[in-house]
Coordinates of C-alpha atoms in Angstrom, one line a residue:
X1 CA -28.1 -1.6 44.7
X2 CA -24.9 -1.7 46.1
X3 CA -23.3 -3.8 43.5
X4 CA -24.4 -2.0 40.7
X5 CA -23.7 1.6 42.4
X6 CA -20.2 0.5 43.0
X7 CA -19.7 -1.2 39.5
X8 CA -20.7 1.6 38.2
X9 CA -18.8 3.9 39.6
X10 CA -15.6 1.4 39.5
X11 CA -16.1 0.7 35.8
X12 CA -16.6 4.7 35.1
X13 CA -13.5 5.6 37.1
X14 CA -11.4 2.9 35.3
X15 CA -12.2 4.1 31.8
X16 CA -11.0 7.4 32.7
X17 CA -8.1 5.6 33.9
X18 CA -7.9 4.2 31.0
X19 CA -7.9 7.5 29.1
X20 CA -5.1 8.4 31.2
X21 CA -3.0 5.6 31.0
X22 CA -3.4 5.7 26.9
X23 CA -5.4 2.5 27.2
X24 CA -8.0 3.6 24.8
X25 CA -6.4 5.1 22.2
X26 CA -5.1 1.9 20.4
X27 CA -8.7 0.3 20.4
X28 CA -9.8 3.7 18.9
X29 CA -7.1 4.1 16.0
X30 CA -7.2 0.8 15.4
X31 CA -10.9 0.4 15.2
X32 CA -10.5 3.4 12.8
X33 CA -7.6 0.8 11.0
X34 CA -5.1 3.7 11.0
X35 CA -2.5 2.6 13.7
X36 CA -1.8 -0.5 15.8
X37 CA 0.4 -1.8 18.2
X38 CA 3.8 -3.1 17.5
X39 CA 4.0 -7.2 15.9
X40 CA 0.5 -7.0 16.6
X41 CA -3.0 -6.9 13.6
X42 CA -5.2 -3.4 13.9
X43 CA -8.2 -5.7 14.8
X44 CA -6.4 -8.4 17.5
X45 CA -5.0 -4.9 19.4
X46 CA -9.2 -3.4 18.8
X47 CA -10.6 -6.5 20.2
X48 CA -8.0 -6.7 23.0
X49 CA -8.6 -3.7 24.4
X50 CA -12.7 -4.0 24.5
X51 CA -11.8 -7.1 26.5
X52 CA -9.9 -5.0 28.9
X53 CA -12.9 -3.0 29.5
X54 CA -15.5 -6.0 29.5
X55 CA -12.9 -7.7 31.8
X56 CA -13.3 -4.9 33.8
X57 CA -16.6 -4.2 34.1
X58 CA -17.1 -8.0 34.8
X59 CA -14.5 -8.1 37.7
X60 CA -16.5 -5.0 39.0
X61 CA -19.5 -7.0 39.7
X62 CA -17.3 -9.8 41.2
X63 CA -15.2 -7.3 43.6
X64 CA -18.6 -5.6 44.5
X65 CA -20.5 -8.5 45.5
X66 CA -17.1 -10.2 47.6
X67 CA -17.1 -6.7 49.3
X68 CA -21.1 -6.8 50.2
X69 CA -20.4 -10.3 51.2
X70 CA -17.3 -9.5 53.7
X71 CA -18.8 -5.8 55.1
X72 CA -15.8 -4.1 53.6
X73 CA -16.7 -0.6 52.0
X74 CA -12.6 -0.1 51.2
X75 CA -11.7 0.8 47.5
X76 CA -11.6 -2.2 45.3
X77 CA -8.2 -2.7 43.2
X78 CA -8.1 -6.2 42.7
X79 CA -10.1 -6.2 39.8
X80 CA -7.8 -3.5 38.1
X81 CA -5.3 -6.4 38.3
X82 CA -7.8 -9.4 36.8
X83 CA -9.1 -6.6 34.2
X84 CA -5.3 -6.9 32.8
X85 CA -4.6 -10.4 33.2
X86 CA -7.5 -10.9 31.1
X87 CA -6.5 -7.9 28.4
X88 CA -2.8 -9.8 28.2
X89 CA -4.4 -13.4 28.0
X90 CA -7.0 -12.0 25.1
X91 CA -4.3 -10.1 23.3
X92 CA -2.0 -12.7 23.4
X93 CA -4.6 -15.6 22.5
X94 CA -5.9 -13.2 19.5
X95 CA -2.2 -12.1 18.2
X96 CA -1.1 -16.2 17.8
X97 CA -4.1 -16.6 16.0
X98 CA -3.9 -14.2 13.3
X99 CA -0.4 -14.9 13.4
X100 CA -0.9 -18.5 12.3
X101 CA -3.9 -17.3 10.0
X102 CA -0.9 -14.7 8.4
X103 CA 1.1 -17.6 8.1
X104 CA -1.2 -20.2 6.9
X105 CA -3.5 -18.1 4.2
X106 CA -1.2 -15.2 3.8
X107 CA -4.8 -13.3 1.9
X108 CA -7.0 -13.0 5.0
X109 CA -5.3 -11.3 7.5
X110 CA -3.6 -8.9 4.9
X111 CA -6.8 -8.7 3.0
X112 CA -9.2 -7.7 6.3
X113 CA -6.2 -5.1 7.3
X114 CA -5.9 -3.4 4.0
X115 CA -9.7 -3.1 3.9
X116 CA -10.1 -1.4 7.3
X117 CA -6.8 0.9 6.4
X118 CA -8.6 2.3 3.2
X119 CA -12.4 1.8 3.6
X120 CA -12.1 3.7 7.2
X121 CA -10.0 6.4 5.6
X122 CA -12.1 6.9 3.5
X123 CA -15.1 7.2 5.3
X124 CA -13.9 8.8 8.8
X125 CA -12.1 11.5 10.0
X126 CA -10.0 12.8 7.1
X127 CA -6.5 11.0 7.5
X128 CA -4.6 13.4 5.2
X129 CA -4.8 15.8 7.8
X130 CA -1.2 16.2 8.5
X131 CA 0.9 18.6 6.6
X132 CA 4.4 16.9 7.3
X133 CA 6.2 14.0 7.2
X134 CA 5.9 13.6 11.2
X135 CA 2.2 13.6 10.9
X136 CA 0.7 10.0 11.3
X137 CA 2.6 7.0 11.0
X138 CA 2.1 3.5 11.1
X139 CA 5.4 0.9 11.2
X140 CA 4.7 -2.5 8.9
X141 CA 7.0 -4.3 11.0
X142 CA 6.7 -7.6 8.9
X143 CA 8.1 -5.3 5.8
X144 CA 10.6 -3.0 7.6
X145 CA 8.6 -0.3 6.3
X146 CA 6.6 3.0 7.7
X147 CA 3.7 4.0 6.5
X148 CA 2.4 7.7 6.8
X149 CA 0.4 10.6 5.5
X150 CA 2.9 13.2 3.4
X151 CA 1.7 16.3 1.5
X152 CA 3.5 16.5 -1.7
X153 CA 3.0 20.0 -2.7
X154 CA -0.6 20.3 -2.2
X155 CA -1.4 17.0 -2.7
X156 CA -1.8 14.5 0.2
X157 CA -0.2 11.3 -0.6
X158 CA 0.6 8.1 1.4
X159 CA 3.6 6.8 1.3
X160 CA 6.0 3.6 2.4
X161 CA 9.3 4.6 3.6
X162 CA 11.9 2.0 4.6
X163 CA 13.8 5.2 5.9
X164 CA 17.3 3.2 5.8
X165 CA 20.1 3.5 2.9
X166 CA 22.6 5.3 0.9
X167 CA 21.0 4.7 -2.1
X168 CA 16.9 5.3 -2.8
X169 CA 15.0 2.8 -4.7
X170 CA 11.5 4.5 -5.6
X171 CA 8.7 2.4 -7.1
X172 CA 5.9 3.3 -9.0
X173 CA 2.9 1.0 -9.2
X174 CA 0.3 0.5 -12.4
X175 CA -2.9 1.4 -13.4
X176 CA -5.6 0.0 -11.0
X177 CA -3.0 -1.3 -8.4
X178 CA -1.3 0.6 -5.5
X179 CA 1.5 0.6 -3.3
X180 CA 0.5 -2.7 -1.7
X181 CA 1.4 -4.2 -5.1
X182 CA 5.1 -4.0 -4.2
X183 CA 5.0 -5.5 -0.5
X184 CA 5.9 -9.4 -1.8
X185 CA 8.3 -7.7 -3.7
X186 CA 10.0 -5.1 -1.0
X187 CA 11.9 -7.4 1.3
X188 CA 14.1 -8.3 -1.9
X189 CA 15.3 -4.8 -1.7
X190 CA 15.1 -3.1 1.2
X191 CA 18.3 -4.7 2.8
X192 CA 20.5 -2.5 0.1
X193 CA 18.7 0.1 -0.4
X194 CA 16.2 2.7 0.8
X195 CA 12.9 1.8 -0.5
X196 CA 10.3 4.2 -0.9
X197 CA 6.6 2.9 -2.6
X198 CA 3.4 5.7 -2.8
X199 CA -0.2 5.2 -3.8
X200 CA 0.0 7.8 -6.6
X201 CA -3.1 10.3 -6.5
X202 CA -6.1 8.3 -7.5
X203 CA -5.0 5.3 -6.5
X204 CA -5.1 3.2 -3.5
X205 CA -5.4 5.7 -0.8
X206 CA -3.9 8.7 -2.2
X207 CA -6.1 12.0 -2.9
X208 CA -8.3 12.3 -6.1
X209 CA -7.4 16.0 -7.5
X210 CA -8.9 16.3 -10.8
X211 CA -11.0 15.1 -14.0
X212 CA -7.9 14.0 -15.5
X213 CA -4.7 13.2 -13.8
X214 CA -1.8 13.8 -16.4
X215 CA 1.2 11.8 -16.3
X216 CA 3.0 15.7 -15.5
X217 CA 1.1 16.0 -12.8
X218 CA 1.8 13.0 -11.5
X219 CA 5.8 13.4 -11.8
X220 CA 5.8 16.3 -10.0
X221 CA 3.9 14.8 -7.2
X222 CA 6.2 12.3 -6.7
X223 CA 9.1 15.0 -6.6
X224 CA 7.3 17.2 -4.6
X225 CA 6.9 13.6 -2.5
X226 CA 10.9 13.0 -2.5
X227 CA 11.4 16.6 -1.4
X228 CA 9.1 16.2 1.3
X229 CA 11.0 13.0 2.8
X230 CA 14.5 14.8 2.2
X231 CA 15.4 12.4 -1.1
X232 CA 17.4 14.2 -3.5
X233 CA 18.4 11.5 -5.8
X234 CA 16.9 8.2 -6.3
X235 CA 16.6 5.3 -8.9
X236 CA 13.1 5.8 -9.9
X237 CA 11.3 2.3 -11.3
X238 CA 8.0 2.8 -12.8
X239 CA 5.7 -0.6 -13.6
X240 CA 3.4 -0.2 -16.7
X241 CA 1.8 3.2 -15.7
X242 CA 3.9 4.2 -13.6
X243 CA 6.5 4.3 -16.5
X244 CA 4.9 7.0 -18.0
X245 CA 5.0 9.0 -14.7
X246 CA 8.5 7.9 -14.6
X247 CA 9.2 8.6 -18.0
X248 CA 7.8 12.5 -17.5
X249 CA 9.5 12.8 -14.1
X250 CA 12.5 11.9 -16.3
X251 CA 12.1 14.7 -18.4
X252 CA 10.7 17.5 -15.8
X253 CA 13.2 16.8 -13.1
X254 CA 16.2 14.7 -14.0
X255 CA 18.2 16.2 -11.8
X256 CA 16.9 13.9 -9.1
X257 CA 17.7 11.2 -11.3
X258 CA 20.4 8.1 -10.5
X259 CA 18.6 6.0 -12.9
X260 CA 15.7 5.5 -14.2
X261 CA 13.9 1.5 -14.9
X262 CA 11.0 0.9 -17.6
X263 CA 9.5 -2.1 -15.9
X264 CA 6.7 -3.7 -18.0
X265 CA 6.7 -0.1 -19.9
X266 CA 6.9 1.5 -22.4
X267 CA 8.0 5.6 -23.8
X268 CA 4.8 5.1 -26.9
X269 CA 2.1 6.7 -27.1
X270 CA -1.3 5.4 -26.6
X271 CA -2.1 3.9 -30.7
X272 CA -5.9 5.0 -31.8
X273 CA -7.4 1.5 -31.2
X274 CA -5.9 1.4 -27.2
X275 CA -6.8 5.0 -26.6
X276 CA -10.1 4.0 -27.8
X277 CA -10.6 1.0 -25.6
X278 CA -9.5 3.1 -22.4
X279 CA -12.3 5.5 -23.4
X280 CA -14.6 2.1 -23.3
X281 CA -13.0 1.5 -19.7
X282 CA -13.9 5.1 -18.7
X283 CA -17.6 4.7 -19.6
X284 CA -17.8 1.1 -18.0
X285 CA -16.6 3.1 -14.8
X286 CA -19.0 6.3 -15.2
X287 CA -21.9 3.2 -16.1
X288 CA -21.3 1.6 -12.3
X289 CA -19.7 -1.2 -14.0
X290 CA -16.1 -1.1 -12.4
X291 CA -16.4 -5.2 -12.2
X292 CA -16.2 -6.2 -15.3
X293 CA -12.6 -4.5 -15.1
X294 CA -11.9 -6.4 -11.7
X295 CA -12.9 -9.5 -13.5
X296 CA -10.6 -9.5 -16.5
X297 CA -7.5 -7.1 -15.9
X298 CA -5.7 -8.8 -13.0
X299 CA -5.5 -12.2 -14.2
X300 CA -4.4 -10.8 -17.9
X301 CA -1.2 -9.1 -16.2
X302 CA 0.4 -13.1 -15.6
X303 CA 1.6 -15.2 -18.0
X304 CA -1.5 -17.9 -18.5
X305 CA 1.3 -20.6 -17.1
X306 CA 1.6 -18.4 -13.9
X307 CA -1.9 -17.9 -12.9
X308 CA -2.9 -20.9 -10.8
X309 CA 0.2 -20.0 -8.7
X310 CA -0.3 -16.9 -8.2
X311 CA -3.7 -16.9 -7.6
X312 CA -3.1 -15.2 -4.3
X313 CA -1.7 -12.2 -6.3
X314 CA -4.7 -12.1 -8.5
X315 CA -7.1 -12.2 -6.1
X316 CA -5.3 -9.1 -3.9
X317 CA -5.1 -7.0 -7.4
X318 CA -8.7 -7.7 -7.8
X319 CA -9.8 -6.4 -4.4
X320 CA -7.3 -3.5 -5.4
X321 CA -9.7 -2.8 -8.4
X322 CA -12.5 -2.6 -6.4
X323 CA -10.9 -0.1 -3.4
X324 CA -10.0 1.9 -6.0
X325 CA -12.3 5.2 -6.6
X326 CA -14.2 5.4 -9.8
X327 CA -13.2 8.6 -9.9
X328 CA -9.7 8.2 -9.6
X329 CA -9.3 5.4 -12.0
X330 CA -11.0 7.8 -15.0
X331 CA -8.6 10.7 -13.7
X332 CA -5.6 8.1 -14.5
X333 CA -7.5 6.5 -17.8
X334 CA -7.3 10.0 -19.1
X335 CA -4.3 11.1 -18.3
X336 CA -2.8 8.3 -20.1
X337 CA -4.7 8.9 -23.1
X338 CA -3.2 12.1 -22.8
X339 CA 0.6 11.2 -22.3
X340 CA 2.5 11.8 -25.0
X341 CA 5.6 10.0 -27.4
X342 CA 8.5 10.6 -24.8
X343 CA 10.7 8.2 -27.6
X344 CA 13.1 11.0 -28.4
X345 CA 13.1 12.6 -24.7
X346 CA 14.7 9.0 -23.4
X347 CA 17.3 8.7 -26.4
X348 CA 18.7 12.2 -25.6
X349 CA 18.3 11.9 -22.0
X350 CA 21.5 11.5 -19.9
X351 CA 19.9 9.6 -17.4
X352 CA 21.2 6.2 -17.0
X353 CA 18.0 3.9 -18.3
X354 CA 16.9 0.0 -17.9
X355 CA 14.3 -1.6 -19.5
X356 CA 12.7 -4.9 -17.6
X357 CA 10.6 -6.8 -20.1
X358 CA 8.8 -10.0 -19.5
X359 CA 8.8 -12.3 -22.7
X360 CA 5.2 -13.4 -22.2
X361 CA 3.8 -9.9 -21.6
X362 CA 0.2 -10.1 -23.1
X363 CA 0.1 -6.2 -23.0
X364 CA 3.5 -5.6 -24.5
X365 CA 4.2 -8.3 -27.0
X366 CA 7.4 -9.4 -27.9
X367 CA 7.8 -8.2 -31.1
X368 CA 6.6 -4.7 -29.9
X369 CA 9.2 -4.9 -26.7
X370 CA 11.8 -6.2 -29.3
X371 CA 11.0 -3.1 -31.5
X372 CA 11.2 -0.8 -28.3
X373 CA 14.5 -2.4 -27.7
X374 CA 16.0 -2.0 -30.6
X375 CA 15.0 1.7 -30.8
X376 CA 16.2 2.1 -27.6
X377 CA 20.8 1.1 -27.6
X378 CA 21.5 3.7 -24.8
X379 CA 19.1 1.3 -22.8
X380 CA 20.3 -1.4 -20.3
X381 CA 17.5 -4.6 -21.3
X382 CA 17.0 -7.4 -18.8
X383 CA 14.7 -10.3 -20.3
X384 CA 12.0 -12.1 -17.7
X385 CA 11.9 -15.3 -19.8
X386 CA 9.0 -16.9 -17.7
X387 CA 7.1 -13.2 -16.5
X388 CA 4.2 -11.8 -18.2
X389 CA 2.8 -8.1 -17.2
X390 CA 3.8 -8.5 -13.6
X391 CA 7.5 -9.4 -13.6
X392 CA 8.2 -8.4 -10.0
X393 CA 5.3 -10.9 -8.5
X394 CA 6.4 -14.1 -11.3
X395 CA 10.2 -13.5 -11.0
X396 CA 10.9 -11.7 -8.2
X397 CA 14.7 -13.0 -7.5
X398 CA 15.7 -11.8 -11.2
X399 CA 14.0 -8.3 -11.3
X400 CA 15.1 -7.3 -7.7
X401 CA 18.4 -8.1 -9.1
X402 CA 18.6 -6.7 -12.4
X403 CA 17.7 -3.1 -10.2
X404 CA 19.8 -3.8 -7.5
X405 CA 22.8 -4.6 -10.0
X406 CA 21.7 -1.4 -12.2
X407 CA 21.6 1.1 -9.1
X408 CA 25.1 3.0 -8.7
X409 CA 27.3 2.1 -6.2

């Protein structure tokens, strides 16, 4: 009785102590996969920390019994001391694993942590709670970037911020992809410029407003975004659908405008036949049958002699497909039926313009980008002879440096 009196009441007064000494709070955010600890994973810091405590409680039982044993009733404090011998030995024994795992199959680890990020804030307390940019934060140490919460007008967005540069470099991601798209692809920049990458509303872990999300709505997001991190000029890039958000934010607010990059893009409308097929998409969706789109569309976006090496890609755009809400991706399927010719706009535009085309795009052919192109003389035009749909991920070295080499100095 004595043992498990004093265990008790040890254990009970160490949790509060933990309270107090902020012990908890990383298992509990991190269990919730919206913060964690520096250079460490969300889950090694979670499991960590419920070692402290079973460590704890454990040592209790051993503290308790030596004291029955010697006739001492004193206050036990040694096992406060084993309780964080074990915590450091866990932590540190967990954190070189998934280290090596991060190393070694780059896909788990980032896979499992992306999953807990967006499933939990999905399903838990609402995470777009804050209404500023000091709100909650998280810091990607192995990107330099710093991941938070934002309200862009109304609309709660998350954002990456790189926070460090004279220059902005602002990318938009594509239809069923999100701001994780860009994080192979970051690193290449972020060491010149400011980088700044958002899940655009309906998309990775961004709010779903609306039936239809038009491509206006969505460029005035993103400036109500840039506002809202104190950006008042940047070099906007925009990959496949974000270039129509790109190309409207180009006409509603070019003001804000250093440049603006077509990336895999393109200022046409949708034709009859492709209007009609995202219709098809957007009954597949409503049907429950968001798979077959995770089966096909990420592979398409490589060049066919590109796939088995960047399977790893594939396989991350796929589980994007499937995070994504059904609801958002027919908001964003009709808003780009919607969009409209924006051919003229960009030819009378003074905005300084770049188009990055790959020459094995499957989604923009050749002969259509050559078309564009030619259409298009006020246009800088950088060529990705061995890229598909997904330029920045096949050719990263020549796309980070045809933006870095088109942003003013």
């Amino acid at each position: 009785a004595f043992i498990v009196k004093s265990s008790l009441l040890i254990y009970v007064g160490m949790f509060i102590f933990g309270f107090g000494n902020g012990a908890i709070f990383p298992y509990l955010f991190c269990k919730a996969g919206i913060i964690c600890e520096p250079n460490s994973e969300p889950l090694t810091i979670a499991w960590a920390n419920i070692g402290y405590y079973v460590g704890m409680f454990v040592s209790s039982f051993v503290v308790s019994g030596l004291l029955l044993i010697s006739n001492h009733a004193s206050f036990p404090i040694g096992f406060e001391v084993v309780g964080c011998i074990l915590y450091g030995l866990l932590a540190f024994a967990l954190d070189g694993k998934a280290r090596a795992a991060k190393s070694g199959t780059r896909s788990t680890v980032r896979s499992t942590k992306r999953t807990t990020r967006i499933s939990s804030a999905r399903r838990g307390a609402n995470p777009y709670s804050t209404t500023s940019t000091k709100g909650m934060t998280r810091r990607n140490n192995s990107r330099n970037m710093t991941e938070k919460f934002i309200m862009a007008g109304s609309t709660a967005l998350h954002v990456c911020d790189s926070q460090v540069g004279d220059k902005c470099v602002v990318l938009l991601h594509g239809y069923l992809e999100s701001a994780l798209v860009w994080e192979d692809f970051v690193p290449y920049l972020y060491k010149e410029v400011r980088v700044v990458t958002l899940d655009l509303p309906g998309h990775g872990i961004s709010v779903v407003t609306g039936e239809v999300h038009t491509m206006d709505f969505l460029a005035d997001t993103v400036a109500d975004a840039l506002t809202a991190l104190g950006i008042g000029r940047c070099t906007l890039v925009g990959h496949s659908m974000g270039g129509y958000v790109a190309l409207a934010f180009c006409e509603r607010h070019p003001g804000m405008l250093d440049g603006l990059v077509l990336l895999s893009s393109t200022p046409n409308p949708d034709t009859p036949e492709k209007a009609e097929n995202r219709r098809r998409e957007i009954a597949l969706v409503k049907a429950g049958k968001k798979d077959m789109l995770a089966r096909v569309a990420p592979a398409a976006g490589f060049a066919e002699e590109n796939r088995a090496r960047m399977q790893d890609h594939i396989e991350d755009l796929t589980e994007q497909v499937f995070l994504t809400e059904d609801e958002g991706i027919v908001a964003l399927l009709g808003g780009m039926i919607a969009r409209k010719d924006q051919n003229a706009m960009l030819r009378s535009s003074k905005v300084p313009q770049l188009f990055i085309l790959g020459r094995k795009d499957g989604y923009i052919p050749p002969e259509a980008a050559e078309k564009m192109v030619a259409e298009h003389p006020q246009a800088k035009v950088v060529w990705l002879e061995n890229s598909g749909h997904m330029g920045f991920l096949e050719e990263p070295d020549a796309t980070a440096r045809a933006i870095l080499d088109f942003v003013p100095k």
